[in-house]
Structures are given as C-alpha cells and as structure tokens.
PDB file of C-alpha atoms and ligand atoms in Angstrom:
ATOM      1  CA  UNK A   3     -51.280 -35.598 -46.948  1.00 75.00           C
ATOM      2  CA  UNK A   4     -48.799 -37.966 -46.577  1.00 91.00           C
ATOM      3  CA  UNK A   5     -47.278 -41.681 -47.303  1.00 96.00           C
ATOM      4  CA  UNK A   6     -46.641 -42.900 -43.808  1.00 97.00           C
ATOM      5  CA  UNK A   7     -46.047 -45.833 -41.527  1.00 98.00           C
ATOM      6  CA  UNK A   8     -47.260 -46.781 -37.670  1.00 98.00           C
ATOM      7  CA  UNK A   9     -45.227 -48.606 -36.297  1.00 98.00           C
ATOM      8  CA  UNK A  10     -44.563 -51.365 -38.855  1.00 98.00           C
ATOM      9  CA  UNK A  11     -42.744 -54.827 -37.875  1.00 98.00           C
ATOM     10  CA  UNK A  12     -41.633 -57.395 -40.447  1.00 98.00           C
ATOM     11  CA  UNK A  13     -40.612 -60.648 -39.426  1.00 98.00           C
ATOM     12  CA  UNK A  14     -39.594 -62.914 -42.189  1.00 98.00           C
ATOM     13  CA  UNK A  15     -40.108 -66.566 -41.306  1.00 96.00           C
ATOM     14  CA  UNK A  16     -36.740 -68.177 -40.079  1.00 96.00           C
ATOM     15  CA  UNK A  17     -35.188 -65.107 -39.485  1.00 96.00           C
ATOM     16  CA  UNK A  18     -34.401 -64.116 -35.742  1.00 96.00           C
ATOM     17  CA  UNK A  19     -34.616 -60.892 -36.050  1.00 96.00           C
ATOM     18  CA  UNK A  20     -37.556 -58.555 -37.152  1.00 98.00           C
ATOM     19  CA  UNK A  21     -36.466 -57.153 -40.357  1.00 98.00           C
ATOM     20  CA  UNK A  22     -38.314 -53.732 -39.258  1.00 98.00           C
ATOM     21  CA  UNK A  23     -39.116 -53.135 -35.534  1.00 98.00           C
ATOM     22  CA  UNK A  24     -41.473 -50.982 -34.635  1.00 97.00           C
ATOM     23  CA  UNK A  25     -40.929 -47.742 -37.755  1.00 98.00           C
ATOM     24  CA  UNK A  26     -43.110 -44.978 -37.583  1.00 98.00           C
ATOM     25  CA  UNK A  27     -42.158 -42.724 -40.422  1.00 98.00           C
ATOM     26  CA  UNK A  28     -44.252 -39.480 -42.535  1.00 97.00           C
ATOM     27  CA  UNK A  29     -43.041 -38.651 -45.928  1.00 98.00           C
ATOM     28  CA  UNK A  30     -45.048 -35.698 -46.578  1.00 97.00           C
ATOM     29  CA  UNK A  31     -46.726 -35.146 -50.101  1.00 96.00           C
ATOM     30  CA  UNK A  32     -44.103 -33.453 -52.358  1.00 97.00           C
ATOM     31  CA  UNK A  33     -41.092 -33.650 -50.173  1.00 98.00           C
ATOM     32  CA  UNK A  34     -38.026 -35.972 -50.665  1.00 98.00           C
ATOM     33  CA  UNK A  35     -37.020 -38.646 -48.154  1.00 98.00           C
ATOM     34  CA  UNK A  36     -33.657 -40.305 -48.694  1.00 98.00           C
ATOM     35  CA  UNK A  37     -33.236 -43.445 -46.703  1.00 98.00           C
ATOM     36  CA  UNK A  38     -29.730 -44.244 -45.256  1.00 97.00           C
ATOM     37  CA  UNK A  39     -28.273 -47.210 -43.629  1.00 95.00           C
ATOM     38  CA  UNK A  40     -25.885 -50.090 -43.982  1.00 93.00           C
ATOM     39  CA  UNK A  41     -26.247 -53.344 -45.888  1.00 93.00           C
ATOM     40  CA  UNK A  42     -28.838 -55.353 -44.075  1.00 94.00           C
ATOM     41  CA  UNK A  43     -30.570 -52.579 -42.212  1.00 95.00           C
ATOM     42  CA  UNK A  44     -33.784 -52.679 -43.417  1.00 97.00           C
ATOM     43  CA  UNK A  45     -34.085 -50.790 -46.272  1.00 97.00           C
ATOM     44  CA  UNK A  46     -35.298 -52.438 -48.826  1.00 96.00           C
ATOM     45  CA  UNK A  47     -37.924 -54.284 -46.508  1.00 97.00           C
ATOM     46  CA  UNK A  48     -39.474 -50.638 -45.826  1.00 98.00           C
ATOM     47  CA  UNK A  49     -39.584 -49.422 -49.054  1.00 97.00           C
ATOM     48  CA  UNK A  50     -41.326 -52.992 -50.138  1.00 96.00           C
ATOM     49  CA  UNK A  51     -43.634 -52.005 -47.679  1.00 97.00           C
ATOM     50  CA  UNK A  52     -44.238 -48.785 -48.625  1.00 97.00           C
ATOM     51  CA  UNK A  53     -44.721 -49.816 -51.810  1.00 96.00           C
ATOM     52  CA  UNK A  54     -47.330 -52.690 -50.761  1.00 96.00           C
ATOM     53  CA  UNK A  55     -45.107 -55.320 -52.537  1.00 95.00           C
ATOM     54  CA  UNK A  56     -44.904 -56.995 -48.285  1.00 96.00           C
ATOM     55  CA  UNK A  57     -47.550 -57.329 -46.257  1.00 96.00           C
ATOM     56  CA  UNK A  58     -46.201 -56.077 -42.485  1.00 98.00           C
ATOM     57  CA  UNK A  59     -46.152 -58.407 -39.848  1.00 98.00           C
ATOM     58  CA  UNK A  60     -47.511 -55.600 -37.448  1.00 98.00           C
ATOM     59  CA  UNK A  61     -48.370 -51.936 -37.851  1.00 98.00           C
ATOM     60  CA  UNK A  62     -49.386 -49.609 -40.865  1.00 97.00           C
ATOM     61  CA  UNK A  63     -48.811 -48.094 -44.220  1.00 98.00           C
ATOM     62  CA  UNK A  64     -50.970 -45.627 -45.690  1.00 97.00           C
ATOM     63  CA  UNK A  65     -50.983 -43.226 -48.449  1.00 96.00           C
ATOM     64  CA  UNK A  66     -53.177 -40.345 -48.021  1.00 93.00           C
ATOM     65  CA  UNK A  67     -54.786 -41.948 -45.085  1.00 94.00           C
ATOM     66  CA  UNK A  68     -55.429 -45.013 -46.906  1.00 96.00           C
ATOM     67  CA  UNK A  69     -54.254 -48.443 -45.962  1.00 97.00           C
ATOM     68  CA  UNK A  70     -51.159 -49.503 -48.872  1.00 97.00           C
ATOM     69  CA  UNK A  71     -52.161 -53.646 -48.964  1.00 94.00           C
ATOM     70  CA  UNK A  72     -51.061 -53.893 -52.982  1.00 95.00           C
ATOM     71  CA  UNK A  73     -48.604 -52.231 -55.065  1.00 93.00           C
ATOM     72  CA  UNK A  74     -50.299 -49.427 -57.155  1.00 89.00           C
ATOM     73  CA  UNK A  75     -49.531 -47.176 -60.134  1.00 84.00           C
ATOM     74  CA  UNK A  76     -49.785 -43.663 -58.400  1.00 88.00           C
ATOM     75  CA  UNK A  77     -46.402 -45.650 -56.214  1.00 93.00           C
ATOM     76  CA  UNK A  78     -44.044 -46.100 -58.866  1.00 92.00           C
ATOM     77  CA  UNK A  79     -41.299 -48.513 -58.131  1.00 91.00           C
ATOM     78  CA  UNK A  80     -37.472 -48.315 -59.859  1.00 89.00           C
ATOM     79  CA  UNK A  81     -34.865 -50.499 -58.902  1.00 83.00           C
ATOM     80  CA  UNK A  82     -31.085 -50.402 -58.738  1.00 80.00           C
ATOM     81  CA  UNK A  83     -31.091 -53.079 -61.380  1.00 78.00           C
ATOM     82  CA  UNK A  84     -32.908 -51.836 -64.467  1.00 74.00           C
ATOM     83  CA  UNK A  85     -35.825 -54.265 -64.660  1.00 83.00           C
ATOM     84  CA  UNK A  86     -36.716 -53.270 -68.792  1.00 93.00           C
ATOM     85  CA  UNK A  87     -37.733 -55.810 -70.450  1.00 94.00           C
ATOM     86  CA  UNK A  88     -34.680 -56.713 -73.186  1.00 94.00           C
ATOM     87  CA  UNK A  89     -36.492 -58.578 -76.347  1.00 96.00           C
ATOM     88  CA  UNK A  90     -38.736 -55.253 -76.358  1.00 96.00           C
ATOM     89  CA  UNK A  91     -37.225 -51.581 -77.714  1.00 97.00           C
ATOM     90  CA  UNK A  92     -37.182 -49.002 -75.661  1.00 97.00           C
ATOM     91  CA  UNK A  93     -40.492 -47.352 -76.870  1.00 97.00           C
ATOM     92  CA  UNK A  94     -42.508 -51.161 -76.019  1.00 96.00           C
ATOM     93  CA  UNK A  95     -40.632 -50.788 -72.644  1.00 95.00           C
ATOM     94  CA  UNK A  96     -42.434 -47.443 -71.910  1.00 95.00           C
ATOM     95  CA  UNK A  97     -45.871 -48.598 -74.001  1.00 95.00           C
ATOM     96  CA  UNK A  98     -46.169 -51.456 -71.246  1.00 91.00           C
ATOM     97  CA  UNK A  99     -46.412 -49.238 -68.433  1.00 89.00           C
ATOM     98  CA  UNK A 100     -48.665 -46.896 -70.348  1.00 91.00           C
ATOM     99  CA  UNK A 101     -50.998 -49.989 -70.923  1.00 84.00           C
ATOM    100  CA  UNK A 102     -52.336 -49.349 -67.614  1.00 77.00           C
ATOM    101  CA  UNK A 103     -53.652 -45.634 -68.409  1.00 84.00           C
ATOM    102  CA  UNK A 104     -55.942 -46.661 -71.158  1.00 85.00           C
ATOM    103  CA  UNK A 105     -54.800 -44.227 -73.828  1.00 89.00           C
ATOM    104  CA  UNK A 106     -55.350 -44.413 -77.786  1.00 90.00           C
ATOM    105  CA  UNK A 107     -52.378 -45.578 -79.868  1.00 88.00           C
ATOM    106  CA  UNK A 108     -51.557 -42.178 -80.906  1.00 92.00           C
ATOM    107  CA  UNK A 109     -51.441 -40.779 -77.330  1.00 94.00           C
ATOM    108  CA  UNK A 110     -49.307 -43.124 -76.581  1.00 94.00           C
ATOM    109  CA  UNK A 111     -46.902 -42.457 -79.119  1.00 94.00           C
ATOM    110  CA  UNK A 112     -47.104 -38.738 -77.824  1.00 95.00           C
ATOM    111  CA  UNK A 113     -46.415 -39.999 -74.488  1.00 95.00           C
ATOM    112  CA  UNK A 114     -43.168 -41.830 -75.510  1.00 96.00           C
ATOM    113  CA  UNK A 115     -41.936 -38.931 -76.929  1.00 96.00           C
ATOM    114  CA  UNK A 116     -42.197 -36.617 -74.092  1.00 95.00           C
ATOM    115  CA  UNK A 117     -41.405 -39.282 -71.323  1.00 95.00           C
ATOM    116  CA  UNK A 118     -38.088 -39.545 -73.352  1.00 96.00           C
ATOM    117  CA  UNK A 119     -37.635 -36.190 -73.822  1.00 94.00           C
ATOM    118  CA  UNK A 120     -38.116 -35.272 -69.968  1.00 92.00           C
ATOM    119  CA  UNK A 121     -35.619 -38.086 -68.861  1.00 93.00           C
ATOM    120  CA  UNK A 122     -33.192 -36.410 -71.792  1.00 93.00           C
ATOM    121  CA  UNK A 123     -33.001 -39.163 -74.144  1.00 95.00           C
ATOM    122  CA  UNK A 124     -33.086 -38.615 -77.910  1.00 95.00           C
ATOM    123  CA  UNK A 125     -36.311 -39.761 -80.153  1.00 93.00           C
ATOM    124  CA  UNK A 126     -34.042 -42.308 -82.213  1.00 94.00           C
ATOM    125  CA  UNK A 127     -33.433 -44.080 -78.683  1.00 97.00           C
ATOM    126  CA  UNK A 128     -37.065 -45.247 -78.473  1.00 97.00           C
ATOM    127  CA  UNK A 129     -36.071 -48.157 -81.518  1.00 97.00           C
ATOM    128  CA  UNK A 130     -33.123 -49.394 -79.723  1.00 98.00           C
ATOM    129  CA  UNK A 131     -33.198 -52.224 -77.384  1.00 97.00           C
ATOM    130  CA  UNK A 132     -32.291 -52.142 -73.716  1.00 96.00           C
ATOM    131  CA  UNK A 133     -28.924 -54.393 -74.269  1.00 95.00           C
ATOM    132  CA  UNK A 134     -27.596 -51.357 -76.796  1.00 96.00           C
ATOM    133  CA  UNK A 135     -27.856 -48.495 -74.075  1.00 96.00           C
ATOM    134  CA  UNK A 136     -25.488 -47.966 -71.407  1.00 94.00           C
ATOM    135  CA  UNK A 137     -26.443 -48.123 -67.905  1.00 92.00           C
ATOM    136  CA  UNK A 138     -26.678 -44.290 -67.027  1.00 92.00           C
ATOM    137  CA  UNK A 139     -29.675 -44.443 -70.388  1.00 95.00           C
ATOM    138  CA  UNK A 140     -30.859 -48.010 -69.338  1.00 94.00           C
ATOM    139  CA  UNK A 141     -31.763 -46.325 -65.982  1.00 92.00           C
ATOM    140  CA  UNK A 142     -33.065 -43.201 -67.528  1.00 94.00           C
ATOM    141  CA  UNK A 143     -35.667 -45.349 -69.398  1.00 95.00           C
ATOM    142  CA  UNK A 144     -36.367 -46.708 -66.003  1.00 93.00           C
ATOM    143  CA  UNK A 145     -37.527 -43.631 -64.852  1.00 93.00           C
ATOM    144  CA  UNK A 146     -39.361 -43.290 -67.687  1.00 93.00           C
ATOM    145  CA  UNK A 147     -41.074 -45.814 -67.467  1.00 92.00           C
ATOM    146  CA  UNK A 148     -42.437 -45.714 -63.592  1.00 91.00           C
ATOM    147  CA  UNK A 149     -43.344 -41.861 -64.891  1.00 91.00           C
ATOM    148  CA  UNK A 150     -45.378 -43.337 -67.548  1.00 92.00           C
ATOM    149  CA  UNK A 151     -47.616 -44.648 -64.624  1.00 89.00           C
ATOM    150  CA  UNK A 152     -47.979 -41.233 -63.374  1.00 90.00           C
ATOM    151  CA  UNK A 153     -47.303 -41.787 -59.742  1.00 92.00           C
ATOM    152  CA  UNK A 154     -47.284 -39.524 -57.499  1.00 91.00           C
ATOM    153  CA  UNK A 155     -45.103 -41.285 -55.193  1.00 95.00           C
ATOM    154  CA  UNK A 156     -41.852 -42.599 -56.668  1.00 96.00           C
ATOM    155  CA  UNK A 157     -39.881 -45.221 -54.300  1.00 96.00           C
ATOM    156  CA  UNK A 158     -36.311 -45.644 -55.422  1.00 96.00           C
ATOM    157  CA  UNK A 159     -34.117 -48.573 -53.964  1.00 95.00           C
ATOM    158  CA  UNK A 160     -30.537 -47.525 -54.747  1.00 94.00           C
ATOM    159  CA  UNK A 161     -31.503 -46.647 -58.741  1.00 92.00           C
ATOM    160  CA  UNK A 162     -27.945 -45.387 -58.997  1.00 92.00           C
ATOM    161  CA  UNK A 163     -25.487 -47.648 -57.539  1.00 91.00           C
ATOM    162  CA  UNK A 164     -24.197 -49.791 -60.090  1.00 88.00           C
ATOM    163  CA  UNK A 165     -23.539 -46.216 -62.127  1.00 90.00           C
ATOM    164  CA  UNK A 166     -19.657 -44.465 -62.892  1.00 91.00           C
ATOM    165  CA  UNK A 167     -19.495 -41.060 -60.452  1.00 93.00           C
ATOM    166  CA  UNK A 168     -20.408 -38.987 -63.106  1.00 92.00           C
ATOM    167  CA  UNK A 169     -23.472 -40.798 -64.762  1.00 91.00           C
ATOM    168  CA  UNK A 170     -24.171 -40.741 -61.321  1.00 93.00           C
ATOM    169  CA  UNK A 171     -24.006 -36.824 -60.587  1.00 95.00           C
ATOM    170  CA  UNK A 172     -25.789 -36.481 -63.759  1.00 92.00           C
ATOM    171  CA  UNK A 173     -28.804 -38.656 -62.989  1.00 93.00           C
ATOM    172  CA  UNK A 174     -29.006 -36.975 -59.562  1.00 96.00           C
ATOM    173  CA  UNK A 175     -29.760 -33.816 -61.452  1.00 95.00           C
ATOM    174  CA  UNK A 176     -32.300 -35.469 -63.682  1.00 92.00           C
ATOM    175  CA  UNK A 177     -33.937 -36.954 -60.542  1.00 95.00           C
ATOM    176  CA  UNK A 178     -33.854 -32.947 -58.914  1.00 96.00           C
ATOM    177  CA  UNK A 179     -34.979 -31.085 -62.630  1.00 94.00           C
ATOM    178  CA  UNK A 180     -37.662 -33.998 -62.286  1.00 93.00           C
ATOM    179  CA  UNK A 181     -38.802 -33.720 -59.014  1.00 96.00           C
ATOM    180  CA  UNK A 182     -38.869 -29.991 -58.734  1.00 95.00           C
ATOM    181  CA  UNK A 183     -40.748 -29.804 -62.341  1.00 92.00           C
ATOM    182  CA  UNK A 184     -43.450 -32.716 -61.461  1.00 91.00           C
ATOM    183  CA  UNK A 185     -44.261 -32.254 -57.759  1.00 91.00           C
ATOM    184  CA  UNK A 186     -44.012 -35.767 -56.498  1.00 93.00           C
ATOM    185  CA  UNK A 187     -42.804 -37.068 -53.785  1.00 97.00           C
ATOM    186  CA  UNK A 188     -40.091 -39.023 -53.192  1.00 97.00           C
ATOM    187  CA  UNK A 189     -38.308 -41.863 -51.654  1.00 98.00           C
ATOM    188  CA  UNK A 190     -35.039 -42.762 -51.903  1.00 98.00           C
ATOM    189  CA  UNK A 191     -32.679 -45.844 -50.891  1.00 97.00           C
ATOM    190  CA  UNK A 192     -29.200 -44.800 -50.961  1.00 96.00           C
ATOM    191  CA  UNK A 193     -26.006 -46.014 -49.063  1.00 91.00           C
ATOM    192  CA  UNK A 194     -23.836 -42.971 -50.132  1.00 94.00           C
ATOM    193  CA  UNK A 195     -23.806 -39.970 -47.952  1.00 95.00           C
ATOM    194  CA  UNK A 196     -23.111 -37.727 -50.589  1.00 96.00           C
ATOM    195  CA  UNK A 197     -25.968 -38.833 -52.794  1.00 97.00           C
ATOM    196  CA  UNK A 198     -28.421 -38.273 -49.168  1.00 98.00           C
ATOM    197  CA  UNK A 199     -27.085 -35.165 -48.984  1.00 98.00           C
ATOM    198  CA  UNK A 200     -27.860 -33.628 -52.231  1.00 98.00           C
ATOM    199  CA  UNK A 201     -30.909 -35.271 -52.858  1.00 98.00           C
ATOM    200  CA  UNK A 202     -32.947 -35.498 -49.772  1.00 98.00           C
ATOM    201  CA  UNK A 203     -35.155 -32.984 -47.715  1.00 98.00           C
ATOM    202  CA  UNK A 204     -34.746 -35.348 -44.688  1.00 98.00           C
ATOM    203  CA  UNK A 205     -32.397 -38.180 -44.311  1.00 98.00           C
ATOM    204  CA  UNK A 206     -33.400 -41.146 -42.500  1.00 98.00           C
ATOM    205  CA  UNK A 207     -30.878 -43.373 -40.841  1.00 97.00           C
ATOM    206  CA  UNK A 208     -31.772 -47.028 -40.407  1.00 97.00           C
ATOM    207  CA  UNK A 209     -29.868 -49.722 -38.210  1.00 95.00           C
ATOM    208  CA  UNK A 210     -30.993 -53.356 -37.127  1.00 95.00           C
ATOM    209  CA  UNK A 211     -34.789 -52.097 -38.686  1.00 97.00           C
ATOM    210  CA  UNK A 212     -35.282 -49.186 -36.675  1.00 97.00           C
ATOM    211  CA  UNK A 213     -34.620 -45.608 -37.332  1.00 97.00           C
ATOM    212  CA  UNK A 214     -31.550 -44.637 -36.029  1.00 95.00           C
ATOM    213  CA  UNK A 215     -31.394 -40.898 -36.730  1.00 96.00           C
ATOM    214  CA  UNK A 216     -34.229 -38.707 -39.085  1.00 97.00           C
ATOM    215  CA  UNK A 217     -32.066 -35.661 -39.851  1.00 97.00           C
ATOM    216  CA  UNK A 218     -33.859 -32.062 -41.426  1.00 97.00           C
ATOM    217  CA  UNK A 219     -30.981 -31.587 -44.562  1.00 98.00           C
ATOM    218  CA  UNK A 220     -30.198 -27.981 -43.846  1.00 97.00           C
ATOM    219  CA  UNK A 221     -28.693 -27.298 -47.516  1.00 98.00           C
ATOM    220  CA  UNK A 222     -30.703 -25.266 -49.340  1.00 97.00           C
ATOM    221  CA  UNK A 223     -31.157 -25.683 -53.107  1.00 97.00           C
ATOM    222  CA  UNK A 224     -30.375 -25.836 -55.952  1.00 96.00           C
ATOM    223  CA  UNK A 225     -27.236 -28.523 -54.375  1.00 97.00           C
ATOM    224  CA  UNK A 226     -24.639 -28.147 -57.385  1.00 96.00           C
ATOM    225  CA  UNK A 227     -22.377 -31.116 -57.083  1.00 95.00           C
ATOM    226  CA  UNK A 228     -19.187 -29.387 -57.236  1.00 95.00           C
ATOM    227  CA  UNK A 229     -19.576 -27.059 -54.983  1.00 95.00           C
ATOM    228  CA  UNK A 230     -21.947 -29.150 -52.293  1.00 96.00           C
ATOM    229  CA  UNK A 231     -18.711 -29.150 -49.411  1.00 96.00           C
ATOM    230  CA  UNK A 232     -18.828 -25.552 -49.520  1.00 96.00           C
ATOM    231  CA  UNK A 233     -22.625 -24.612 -48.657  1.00 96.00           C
ATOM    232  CA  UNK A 234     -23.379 -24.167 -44.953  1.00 96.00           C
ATOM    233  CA  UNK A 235     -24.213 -27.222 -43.320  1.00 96.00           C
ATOM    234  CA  UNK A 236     -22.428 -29.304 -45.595  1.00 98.00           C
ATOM    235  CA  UNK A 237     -19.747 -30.873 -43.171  1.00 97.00           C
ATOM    236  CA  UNK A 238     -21.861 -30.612 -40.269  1.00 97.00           C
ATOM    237  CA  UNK A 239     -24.551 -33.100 -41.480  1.00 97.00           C
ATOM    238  CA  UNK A 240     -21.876 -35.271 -43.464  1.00 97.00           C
ATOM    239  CA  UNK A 241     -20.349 -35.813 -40.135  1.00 96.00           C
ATOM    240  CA  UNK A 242     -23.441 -36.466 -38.674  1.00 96.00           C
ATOM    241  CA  UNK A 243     -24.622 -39.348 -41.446  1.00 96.00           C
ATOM    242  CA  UNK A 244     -20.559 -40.663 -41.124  1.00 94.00           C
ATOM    243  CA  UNK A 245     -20.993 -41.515 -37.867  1.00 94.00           C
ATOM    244  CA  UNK A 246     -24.103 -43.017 -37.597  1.00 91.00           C
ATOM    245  CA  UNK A 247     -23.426 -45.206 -40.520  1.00 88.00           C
ATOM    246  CA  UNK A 248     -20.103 -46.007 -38.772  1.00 81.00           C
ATOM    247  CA  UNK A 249     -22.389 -47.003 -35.368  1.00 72.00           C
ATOM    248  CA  UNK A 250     -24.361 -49.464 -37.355  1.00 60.00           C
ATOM    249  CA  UNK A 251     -20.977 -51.416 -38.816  1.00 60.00           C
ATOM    250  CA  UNK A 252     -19.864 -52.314 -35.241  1.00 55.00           C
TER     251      UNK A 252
HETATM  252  N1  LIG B  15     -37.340 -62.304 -48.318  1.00 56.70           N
HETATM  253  C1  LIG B  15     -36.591 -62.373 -47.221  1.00 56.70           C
HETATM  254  N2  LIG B  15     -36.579 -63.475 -46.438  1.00 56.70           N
HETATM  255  C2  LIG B  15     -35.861 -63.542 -45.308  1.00 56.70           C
HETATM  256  N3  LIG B  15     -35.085 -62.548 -44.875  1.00 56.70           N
HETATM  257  C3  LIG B  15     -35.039 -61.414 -45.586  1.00 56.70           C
HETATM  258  C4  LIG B  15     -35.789 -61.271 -46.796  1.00 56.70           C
HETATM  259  N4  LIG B  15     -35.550 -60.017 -47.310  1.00 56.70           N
HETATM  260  C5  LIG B  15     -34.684 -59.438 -46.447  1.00 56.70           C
HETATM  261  N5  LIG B  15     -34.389 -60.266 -45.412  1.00 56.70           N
HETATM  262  C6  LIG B  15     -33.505 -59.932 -44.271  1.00 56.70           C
HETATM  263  O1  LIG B  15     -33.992 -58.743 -43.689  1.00 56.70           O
HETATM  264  C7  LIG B  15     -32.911 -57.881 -43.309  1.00 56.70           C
HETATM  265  C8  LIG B  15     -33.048 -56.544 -44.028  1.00 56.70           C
HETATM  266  O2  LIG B  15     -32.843 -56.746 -45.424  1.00 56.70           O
HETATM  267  P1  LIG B  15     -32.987 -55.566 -46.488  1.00 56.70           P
HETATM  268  O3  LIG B  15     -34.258 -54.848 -46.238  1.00 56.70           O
HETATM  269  O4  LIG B  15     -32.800 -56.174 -47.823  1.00 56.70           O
HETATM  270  O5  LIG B  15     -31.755 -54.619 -46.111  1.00 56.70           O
HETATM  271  P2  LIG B  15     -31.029 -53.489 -46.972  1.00 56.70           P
HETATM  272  O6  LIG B  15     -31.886 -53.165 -48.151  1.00 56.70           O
HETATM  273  O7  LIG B  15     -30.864 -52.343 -46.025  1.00 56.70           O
HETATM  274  O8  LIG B  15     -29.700 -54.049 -47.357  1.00 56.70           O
HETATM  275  C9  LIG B  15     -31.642 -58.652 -43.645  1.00 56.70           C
HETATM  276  O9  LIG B  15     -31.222 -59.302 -42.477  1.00 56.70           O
HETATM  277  C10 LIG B  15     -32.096 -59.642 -44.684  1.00 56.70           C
HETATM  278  O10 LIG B  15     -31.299 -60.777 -44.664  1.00 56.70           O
HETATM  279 MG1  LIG B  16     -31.453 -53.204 -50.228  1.00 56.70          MG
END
C-alpha cells in the first residue's frame, strides 16, 4: 500500500495562483520520496496535505486507501524548525508524544531511553532542556519525538536546513540507519540536490505546484557521503535535478 494523492489542487484564498495544480503522486509503503523544488513551489503545501494538516481544494490524499482529512500519529510530522517545547527537558519533550500511546509510567521511561538511544543521544541528555542542546541534538530529539508516535509514515519539511554541513551529513545517516532499521516510509522536503540524492529512492521535482520531473535515484546504497560523486549515476542525475531547479528560477 501506499500514501498517495489524485490529483490534488490547493487554492489559498487571495492567492492567484493554485498553490498545487492538479498532483498525482504514490509514495509506496517503505520507500523514500525526497521532494525537490525552489522556494515557493509548493512544497510545503503538499506535504501539509499529506499530512492532513490542509484540507485540498480539489482531489485526494489517502493512506492505505484511506481518505487523510486530519493529521494522525501513524504520519509523523518534523519540521525544519525544531518545534520542542523549551520550559520542558528533553525526556517531557518525548513523554508528550508518548501520551498518545497510553503506556504505564515505567514504559515510558523505557521508551525514552531507547528513543534516545536510537537517535544517538546520551541518557544524561534526557534532563537537559531544549535551549542547552545544539541544533544538530535539538533536531535529533525531534526525531525522537515524531518516533515516539510510532508512525509509519514520517513527512519531513526541510528538518536539516538550518544545520552546519557536517551535522548535516551526520543526521542524513541517522535518518538512513533509521529508515533502513524501522521500515517506514518516508517523505522528505529538501532544496539541496545533494541531500535528494543521497537520501531519496525517487526524487520529485516541483515548480509553480505541479510536478516537474519524478526521477528513479539510480545510486544504489549504502550512499557514503564522501564518496557519493564517484558512484555511477552520480553526475548524471545531479545534472538532471541542476537543471530543473535552474528551469523553475526563470
Ligand atoms: N497559508 C497560506 N496562505 C496563502 N498562501 C500561501 C499559504 N501557504 C503557502 N502559500 C503560497 O503557496 C505557494 C507555495 O508555498 P509553499 O508550499 O510554502 O512553498 P515551498 O515550501 O516550496 O517554499 C507560495 O506562493 C506561497 O506564498
Ligand atoms: Mg517550505
């Protein structure tokens, strides 16, 4: 089964413009979908929808054949701003999203320990507040916390970009070790072609709210970062993604 869309159209009031026109896409259970596209495209808008956080002007989402009208646990949302609560440590952070799995104390505790052990953060980390971690851990406690709703779809809008390159690198591994070790699926907002390339099974290009380009990544894995311009493929679909991306400035 899949998380999909029929050909979904957002108008936002005032705008002229649909937002999204007309975007039939399938992310297929398990598989990783990186969406690409310049500021403005769309992006966001689809994975809102996707995530049943906008109700479509026209057309359809549905997740294993069933209609997405709310946002849901089993579609875990992380942002490119860190959206942890600060006044509450890190382990209250995570605890709030486990609220929703109705768990006793203890299991939760348990759960803490190994949703900060799978995101590699240390035990002591759990008593320190948001405002005391730097941004790479901030957004590692991110991810722990949309895993503590066990979703099996995880929708990412650009959970990287305000990170240095090599936080960066490193939390594109922990997103791959993750992914590979949990079997979810995937969806990922990104505006760096690099980033598409070594995280995504297909790469979707958006421009002016349509899908410009849905590209098969032909790199096989594992995608180590320095070494990802020599595999086969490499500067044949980093072309490909320059161009279009190019296309949607002018
Ligand atoms: N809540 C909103 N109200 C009106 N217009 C919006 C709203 N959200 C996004 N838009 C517009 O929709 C278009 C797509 O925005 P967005 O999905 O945020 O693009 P991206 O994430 O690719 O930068 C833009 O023209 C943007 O101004
Ligand atoms: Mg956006």
């Amino acid at each position: 089964m899949a998380i999909q869309t029929h050909d979904l159209v957002v108008q936002f009031p005032g705008q002229r413009e649909p937002a999204l026109k007309n975007i039939s896409l399938t992310v297929p259970d398990g598989s990783f979908a990186v969406l690409v596209g310049a500021s403005g495209s769309g992006k966001s808008t689809l994975l809102h929808c996707l995530a049943g956080l906008i109700t479509p002007t026209s057309g359809t989402v549905t997740d294993n054949g069933a209609p997405v009208t709310e946002p849901q646990p089993r579609r875990g949302v992380a942002f490119q701003r860190d959206v942890l609560f600060p006044w509450m440590t890190v382990a209250d952070n995570i605890d709030f999203a486990l609220a929703a799995r109705n768990l006793a104390k203890g299991q939760r505790q348990e759960q803490i320990s190994i949703l900060l052990d799978l995101v590699g953060l240390r035990e002591d980390v759990a008593r320190q507040r948001p405002t005391e971690l730097s941004g790479g851990m901030r957004q590692r406690v991110s991810i722990a916390r949309v895993l503590a709703g066990e979703p099996s779809v995880m929708l990412m809008d650009e959970p990287f970009a305000a990170l240095d390159a090599l936080t960066r690198l490193r939390m594109q591994d922990l997103l791959i070790d993750l992914w590979t070790r949990l079997n979810r699926t995937i969806v990922f907002v990104t505006h760096d072609i690099d980033e598409a390339i070594r995280l995504g099974d297909t790469v979707s290009v958006l421009r002016d709210g349509r899908i410009a380009d849905h590209i098969v990544n032909p790199l096989s894995r594992p995608r180590p970062a320095d070494a990802l311009a020599d595999q086969p493929g490499y500067s044949e679909i980093r072309k490909t993604l320059h161009h279009q991306l190019e296309d949607a400035r002018t």
